[in-house]
PDB file of C-alpha atoms and ligand atoms in Angstrom:
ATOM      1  CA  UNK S 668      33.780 100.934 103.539  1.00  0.00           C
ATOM      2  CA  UNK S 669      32.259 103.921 101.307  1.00  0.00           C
ATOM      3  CA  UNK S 670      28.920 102.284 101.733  1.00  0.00           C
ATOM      4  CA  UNK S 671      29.376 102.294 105.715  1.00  0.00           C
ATOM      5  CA  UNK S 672      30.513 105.489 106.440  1.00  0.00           C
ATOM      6  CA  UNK S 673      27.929 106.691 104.326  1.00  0.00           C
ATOM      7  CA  UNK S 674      30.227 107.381 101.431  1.00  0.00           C
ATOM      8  CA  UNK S 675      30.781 107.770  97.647  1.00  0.00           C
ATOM      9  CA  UNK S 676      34.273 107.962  97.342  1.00  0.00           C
ATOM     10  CA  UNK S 677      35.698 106.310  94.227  1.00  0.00           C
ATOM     11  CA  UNK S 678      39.019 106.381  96.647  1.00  0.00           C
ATOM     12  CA  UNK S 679      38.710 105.706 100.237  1.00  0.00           C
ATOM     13  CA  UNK S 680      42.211 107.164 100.756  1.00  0.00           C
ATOM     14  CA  UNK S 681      42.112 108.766 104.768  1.00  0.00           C
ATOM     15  CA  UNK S 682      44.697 111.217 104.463  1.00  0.00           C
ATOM     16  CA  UNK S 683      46.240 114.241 106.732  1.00  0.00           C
ATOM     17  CA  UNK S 684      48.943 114.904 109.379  1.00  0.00           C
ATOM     18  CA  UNK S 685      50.231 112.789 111.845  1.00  0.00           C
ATOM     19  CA  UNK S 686      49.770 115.612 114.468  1.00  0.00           C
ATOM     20  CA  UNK S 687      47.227 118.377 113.914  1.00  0.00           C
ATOM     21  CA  UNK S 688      49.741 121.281 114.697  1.00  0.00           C
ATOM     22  CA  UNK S 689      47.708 124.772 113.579  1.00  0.00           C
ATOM     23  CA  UNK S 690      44.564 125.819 111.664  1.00  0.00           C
ATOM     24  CA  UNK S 691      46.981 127.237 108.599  1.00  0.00           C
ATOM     25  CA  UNK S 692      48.488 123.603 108.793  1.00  0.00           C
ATOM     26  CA  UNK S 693      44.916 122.004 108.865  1.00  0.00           C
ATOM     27  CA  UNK S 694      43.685 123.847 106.120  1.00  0.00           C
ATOM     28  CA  UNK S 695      46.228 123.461 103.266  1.00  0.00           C
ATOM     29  CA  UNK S 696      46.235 119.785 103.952  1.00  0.00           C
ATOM     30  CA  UNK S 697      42.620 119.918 103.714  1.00  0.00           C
ATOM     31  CA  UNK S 698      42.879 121.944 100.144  1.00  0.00           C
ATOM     32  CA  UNK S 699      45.039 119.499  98.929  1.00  0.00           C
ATOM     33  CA  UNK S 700      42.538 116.421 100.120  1.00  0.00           C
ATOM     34  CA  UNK S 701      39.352 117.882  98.279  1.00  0.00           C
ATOM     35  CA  UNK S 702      41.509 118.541  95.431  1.00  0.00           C
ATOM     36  CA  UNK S 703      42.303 115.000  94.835  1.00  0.00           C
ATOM     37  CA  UNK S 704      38.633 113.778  96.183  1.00  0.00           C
ATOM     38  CA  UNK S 705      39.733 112.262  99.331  1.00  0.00           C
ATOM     39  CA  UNK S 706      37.403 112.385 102.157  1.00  0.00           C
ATOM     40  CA  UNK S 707      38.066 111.406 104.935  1.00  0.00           C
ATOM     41  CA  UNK S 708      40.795 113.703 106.939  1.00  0.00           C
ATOM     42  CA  UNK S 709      43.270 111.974 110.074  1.00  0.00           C
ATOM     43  CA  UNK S 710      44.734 114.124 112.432  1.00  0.00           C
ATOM     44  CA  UNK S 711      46.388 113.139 115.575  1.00  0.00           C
ATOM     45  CA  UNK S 712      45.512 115.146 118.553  1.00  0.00           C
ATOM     46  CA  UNK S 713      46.044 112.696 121.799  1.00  0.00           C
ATOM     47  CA  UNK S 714      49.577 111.325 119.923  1.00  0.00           C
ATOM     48  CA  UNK S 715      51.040 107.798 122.096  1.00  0.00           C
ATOM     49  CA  UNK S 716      54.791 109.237 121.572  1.00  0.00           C
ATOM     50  CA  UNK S 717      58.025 106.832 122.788  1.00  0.00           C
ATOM     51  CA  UNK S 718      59.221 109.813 124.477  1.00  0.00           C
ATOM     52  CA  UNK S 719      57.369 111.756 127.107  1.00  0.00           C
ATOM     53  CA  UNK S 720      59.478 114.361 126.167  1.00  0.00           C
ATOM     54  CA  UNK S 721      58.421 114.591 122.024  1.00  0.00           C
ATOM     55  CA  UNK S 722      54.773 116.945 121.335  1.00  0.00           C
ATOM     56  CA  UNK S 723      52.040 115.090 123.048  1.00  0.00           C
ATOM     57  CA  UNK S 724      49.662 116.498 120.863  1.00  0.00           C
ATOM     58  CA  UNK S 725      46.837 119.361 120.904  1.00  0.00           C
ATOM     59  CA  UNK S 726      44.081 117.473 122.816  1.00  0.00           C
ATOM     60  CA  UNK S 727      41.060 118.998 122.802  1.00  0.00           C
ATOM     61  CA  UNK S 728      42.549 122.270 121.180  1.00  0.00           C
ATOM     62  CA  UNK S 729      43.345 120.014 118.239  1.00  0.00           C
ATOM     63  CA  UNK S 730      40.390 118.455 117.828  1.00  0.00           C
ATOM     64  CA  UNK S 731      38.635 121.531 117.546  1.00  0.00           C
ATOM     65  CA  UNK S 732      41.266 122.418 114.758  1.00  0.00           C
ATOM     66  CA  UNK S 733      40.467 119.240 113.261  1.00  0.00           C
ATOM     67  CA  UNK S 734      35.994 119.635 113.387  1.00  0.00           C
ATOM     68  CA  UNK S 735      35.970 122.824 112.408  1.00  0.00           C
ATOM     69  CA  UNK S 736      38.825 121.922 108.971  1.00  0.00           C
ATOM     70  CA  UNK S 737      36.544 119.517 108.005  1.00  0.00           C
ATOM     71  CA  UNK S 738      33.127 121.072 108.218  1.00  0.00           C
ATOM     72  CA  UNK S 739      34.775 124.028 106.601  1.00  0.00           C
ATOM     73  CA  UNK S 740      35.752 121.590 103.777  1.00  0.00           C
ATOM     74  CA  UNK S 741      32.862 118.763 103.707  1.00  0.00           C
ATOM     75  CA  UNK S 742      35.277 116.146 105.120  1.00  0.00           C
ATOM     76  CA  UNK S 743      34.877 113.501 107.752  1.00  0.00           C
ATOM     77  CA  UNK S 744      37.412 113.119 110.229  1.00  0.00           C
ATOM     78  CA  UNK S 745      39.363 110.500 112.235  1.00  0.00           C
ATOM     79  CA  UNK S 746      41.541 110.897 115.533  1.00  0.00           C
ATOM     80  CA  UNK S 747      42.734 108.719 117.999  1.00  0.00           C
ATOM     81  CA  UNK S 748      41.660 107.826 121.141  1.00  0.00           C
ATOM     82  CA  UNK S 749      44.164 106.891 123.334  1.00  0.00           C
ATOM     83  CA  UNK S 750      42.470 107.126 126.940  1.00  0.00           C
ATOM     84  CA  UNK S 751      38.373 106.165 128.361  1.00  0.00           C
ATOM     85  CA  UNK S 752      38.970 110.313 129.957  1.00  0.00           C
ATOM     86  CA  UNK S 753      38.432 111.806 126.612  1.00  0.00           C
ATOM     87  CA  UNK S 754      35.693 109.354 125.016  1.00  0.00           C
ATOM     88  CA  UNK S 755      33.078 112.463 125.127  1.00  0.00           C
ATOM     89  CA  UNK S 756      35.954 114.488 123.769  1.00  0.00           C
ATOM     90  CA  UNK S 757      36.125 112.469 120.593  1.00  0.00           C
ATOM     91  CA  UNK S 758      32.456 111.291 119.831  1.00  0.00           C
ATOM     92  CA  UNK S 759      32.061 115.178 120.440  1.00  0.00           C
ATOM     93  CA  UNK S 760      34.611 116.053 117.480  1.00  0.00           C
ATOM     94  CA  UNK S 761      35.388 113.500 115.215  1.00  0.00           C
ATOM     95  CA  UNK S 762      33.484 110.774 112.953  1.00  0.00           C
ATOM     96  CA  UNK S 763      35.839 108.064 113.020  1.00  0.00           C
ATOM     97  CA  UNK S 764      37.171 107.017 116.567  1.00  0.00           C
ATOM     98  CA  UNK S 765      41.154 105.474 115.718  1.00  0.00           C
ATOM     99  CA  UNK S 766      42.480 102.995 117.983  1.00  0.00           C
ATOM    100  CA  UNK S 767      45.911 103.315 117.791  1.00  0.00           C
ATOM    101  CA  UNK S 768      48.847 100.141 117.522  1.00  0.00           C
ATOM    102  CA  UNK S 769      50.208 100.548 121.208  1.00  0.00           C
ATOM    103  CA  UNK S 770      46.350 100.465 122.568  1.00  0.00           C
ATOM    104  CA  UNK S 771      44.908  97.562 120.693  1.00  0.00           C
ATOM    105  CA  UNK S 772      45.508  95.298 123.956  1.00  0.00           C
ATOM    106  CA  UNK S 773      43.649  98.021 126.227  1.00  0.00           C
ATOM    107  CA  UNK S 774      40.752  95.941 126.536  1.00  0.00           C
ATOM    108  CA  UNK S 775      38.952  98.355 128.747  1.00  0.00           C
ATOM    109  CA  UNK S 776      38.997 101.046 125.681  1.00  0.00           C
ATOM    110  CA  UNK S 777      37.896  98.332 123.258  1.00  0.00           C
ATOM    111  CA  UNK S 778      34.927  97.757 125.255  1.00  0.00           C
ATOM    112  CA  UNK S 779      33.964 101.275 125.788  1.00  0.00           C
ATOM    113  CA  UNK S 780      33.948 102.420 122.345  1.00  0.00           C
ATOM    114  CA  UNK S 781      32.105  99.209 121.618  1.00  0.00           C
ATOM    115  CA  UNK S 782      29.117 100.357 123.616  1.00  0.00           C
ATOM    116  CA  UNK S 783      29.327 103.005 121.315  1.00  0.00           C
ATOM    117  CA  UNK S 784      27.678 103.339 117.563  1.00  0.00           C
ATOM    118  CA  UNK S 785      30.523 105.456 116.676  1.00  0.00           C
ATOM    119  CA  UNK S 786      32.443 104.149 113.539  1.00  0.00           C
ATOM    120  CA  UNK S 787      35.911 102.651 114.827  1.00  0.00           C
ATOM    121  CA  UNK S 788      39.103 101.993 113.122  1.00  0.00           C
ATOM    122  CA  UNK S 789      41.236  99.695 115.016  1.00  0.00           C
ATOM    123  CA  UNK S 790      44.681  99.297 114.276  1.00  0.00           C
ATOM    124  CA  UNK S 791      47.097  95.561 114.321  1.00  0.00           C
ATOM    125  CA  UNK S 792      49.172  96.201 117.410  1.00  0.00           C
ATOM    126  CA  UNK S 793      53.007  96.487 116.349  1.00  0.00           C
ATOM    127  CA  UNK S 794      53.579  93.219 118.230  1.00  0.00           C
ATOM    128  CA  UNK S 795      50.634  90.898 117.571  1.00  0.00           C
ATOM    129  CA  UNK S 796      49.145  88.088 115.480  1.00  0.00           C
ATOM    130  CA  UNK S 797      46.418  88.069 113.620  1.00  0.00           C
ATOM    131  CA  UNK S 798      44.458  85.941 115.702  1.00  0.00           C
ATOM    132  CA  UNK S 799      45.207  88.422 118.694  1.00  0.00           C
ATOM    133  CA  UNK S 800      44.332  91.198 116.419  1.00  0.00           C
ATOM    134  CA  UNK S 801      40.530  89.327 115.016  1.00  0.00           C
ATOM    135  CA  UNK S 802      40.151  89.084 118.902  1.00  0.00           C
ATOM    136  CA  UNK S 803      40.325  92.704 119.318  1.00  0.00           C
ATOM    137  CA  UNK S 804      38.270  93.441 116.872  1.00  0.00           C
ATOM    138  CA  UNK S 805      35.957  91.170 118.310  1.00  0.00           C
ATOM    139  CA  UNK S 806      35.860  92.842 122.039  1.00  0.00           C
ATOM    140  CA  UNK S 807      34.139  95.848 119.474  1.00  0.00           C
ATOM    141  CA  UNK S 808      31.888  94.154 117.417  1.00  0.00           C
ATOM    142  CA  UNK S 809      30.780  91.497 120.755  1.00  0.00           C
ATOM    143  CA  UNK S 810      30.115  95.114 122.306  1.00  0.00           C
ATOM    144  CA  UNK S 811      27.148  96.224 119.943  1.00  0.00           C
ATOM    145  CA  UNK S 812      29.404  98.582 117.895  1.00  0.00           C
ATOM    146  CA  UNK S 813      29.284  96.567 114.226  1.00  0.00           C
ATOM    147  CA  UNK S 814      30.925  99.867 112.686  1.00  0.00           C
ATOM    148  CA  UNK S 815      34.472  98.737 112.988  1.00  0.00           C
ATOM    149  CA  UNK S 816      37.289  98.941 110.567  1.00  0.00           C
ATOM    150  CA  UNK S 817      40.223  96.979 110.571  1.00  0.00           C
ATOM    151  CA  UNK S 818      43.570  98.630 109.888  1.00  0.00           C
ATOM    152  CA  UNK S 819      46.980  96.782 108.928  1.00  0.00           C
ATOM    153  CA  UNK S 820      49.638  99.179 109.674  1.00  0.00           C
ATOM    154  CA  UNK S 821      52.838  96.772 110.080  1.00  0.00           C
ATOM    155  CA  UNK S 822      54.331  94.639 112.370  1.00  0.00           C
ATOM    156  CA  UNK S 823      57.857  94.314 114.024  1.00  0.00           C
ATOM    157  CA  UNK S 824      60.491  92.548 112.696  1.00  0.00           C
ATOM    158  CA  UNK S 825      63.969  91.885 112.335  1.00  0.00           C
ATOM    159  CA  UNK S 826      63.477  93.257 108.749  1.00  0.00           C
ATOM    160  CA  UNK S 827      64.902  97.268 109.614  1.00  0.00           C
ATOM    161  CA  UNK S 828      64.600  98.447 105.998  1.00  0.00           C
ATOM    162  CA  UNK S 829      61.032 100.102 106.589  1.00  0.00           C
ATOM    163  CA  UNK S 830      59.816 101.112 109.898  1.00  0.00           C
ATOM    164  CA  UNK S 831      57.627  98.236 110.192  1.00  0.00           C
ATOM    165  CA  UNK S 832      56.683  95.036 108.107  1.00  0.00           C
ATOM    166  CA  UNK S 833      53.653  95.247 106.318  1.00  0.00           C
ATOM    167  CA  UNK S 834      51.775  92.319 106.151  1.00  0.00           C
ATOM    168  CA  UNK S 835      49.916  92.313 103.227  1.00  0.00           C
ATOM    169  CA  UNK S 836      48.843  88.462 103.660  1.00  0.00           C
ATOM    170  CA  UNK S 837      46.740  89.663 106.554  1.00  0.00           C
ATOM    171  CA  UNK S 838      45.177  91.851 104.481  1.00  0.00           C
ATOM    172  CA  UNK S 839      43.890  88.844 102.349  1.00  0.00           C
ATOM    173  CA  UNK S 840      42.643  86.777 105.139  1.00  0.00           C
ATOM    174  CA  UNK S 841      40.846  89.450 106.735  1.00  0.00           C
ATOM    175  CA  UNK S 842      39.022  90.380 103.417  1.00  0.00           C
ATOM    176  CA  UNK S 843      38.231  86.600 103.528  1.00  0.00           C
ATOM    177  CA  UNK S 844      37.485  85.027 106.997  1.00  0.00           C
ATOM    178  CA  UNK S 845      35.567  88.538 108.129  1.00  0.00           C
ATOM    179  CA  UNK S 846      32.891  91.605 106.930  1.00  0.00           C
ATOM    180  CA  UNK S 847      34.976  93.700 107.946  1.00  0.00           C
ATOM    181  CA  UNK S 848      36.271  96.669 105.371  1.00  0.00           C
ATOM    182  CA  UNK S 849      39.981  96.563 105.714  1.00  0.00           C
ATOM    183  CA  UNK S 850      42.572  99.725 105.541  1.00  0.00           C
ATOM    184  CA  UNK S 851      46.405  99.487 104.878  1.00  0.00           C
ATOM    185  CA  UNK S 852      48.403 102.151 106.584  1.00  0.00           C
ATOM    186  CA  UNK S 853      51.004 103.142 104.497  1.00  0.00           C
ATOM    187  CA  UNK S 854      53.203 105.504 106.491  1.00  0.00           C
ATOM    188  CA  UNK S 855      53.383 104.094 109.597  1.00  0.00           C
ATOM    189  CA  UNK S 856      54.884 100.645 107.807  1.00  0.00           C
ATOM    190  CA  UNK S 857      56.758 102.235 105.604  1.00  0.00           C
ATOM    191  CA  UNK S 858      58.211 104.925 107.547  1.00  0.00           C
ATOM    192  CA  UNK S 859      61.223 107.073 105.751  1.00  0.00           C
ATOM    193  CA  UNK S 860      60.822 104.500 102.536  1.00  0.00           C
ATOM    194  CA  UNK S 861      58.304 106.657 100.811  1.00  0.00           C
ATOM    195  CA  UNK S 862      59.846 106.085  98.049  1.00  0.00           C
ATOM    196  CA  UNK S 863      58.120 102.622  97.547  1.00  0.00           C
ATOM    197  CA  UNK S 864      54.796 104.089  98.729  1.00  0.00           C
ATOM    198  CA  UNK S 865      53.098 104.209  95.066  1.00  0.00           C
ATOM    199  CA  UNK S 866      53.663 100.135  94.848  1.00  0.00           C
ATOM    200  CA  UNK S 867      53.110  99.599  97.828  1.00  0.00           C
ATOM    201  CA  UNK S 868      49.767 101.355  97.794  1.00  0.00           C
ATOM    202  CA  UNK S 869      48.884  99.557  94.771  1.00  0.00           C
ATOM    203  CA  UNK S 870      50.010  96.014  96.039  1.00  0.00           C
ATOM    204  CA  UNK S 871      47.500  97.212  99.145  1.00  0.00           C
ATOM    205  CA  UNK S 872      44.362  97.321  96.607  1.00  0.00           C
ATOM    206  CA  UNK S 873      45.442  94.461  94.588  1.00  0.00           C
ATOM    207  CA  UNK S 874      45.058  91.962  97.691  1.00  0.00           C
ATOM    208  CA  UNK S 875      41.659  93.798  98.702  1.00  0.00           C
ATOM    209  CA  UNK S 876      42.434  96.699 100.878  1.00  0.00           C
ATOM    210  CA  UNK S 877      39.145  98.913 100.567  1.00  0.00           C
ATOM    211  CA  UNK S 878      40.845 101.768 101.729  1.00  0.00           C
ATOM    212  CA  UNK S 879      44.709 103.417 102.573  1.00  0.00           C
ATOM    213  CA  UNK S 880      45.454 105.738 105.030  1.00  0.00           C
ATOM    214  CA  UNK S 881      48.574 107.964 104.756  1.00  0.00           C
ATOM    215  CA  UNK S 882      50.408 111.055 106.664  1.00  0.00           C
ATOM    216  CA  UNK S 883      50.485 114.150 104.742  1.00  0.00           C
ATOM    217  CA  UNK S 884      51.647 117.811 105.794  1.00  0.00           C
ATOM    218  CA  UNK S 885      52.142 120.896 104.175  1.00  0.00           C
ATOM    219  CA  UNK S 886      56.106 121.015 105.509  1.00  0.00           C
ATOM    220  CA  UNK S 887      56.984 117.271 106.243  1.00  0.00           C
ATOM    221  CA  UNK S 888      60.289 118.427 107.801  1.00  0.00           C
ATOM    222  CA  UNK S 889      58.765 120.733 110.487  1.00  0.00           C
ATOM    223  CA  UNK S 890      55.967 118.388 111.455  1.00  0.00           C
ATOM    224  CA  UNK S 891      55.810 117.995 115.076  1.00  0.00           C
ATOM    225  CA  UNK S 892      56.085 114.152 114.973  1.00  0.00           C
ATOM    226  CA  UNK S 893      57.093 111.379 112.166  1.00  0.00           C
ATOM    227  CA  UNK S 894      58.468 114.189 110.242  1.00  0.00           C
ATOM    228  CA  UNK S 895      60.400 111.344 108.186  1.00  0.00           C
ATOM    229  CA  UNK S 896      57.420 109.218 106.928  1.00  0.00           C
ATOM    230  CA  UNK S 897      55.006 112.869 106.312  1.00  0.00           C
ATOM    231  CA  UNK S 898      54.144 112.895 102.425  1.00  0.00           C
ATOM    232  CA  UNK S 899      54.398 116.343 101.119  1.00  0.00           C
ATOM    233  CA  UNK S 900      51.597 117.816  99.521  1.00  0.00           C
ATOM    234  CA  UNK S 901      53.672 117.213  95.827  1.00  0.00           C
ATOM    235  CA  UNK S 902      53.860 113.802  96.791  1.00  0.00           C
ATOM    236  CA  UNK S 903      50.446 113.321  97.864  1.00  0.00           C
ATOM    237  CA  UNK S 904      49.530 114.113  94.321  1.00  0.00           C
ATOM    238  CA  UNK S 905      52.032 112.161  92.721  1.00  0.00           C
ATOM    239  CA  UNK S 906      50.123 109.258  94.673  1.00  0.00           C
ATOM    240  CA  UNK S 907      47.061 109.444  93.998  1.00  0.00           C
ATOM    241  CA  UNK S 908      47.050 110.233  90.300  1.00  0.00           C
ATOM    242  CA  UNK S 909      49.111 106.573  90.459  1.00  0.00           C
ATOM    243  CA  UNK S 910      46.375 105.184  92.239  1.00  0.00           C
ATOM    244  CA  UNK S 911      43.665 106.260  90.251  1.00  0.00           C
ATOM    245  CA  UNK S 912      45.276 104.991  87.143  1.00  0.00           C
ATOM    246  CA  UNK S 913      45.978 101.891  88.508  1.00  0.00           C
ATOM    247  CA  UNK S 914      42.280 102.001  89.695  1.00  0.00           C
ATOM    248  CA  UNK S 915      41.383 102.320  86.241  1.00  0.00           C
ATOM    249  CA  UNK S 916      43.634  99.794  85.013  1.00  0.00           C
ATOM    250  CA  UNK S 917      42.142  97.010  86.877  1.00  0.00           C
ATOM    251  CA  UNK S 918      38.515  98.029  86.585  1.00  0.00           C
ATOM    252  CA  UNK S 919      39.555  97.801  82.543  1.00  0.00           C
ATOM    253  CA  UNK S 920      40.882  94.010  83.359  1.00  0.00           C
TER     254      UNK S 920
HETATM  255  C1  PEP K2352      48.909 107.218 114.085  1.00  0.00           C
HETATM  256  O1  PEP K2352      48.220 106.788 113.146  1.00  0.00           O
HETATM  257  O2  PEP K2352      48.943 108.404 114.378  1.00  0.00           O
HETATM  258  C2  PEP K2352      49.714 106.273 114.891  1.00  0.00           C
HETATM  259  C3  PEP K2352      50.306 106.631 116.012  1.00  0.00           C
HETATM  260  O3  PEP K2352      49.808 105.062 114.327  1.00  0.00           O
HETATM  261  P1  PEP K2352      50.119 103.637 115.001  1.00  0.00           P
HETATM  262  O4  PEP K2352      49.150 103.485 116.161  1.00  0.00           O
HETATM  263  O5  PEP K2352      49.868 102.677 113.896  1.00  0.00           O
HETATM  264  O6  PEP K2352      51.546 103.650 115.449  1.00  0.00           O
HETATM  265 MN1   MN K2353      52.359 109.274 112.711  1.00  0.00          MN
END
């Protein structure tokens, strides 16, 4: 994944808020991401709430917010696209187009950032197979846009415990039955359980996840949106000093 993005990241960790709320906001979580060698910075600014009454998100204010953080800081970004409209808004802004859970079945956005060369992280919709999930990966890829990244970010279960239910055996065949680099979402399965998010991060790597992606703010319980599942910047650190000694660990195996 390092390798396609253009990358030499001993951790491909993608890390930052779920909703880019202010440029003070932007910037300590930024501080905190080059301290711990992350690079690559997420930062919701088109958000696909439940309600139409929670924060929507910044839009194009936001992703301003978000470019000019991580040129400040030397980071590459990622935001999601939720609608065809603001295409030229993203490519514009950000260097990793997300397509979020609730849009993996909008066929007519899979296509159009296929014609693309933009790098694209797709995410497992929260009701959907596997095989529905290769498939739309495929309408990418079957578009001329070979920079895509699959993400596994949970399923919906009976299972109520965490938000979703990660399926980490999805991770595996991925890794095996495509090229594609592979990215486990950590907060939006887990959800309020972060306190399992250090094995769970590590059980990510150990069945071939290149990379994890988690939420991160500088005040978890004022964030705009998923305040629950928002890693505070303590935390953050806690978690990747984990990871890189389990990193080490098995390199030393
Ligand atoms: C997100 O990453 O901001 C998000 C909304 O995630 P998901 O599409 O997985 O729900
Ligand atoms: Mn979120």
């Amino acid at each position: 994944m390092g390798e396609m993005l253009g990358l030499n990241a001993a951790l491909n960790m993608i890390a930052g808020p779920c909703s880019i709320e202010s440029e003070a906001q932007m910037e300590s979580v930024a501080c905190a991401l080059v301290h711990n060698g992350v690079k690559i910075m997420r930062g919701g600014a088109y958000k696909p709430r439940t309600s139409p009454y929670d924060f929507q998100g910044l839009g194009l204010e936001g992703l301003k917010m978000l470019k000019y953080t991580c040129e400040k800081f030397n980071l590459l970004s990622i935001s999601e696209l939720l609608d065809v409209q603001n295409l030229q808004a993203v490519l514009d802004h950000v260097d990793i187009i997300q397509i979020g859970s609730r849009s993996m079945h909008n066929t007519a956005l899979l296509k159009e950032v296929g014609r693309t060369r933009h790098p694209v992280l797709l995410k497992r919709g929260l009701m959907s197979t596997l095989d529905e999930f290769l498939h739309a990966l495929e309408y990418i890829v079957s578009n001329g846009n070979r920079n895509v990244i699959a993400c596994e970010r949970g399923i919906r279960t009976f299972e109520s415990s965490t938000r979703n239910t990660l399926d980490l055996s999805s991770v595996a065949i991925l890794k095996k039955d495509t090229a594609l680099p592979v990215v486990v979402d950590l907060s939006h399965s887990l959800g309020h359980r972060k306190d399992i998010v250090g094995p769970i991060a590590k059980a990510s790597i150990a069945c071939g996840a290149d990379g994890l992606m988690v939420e991160v703010h500088s005040d978890p319980a004022k964030a705009l949106s998923d305040s629950d599942q928002q890693l505070t910047l303590g935390e953050f650190q806690i978690l990747c000093d984990e990871i890189t000694s389990f990193r080490d660990h098995m390199g030393a195996c």
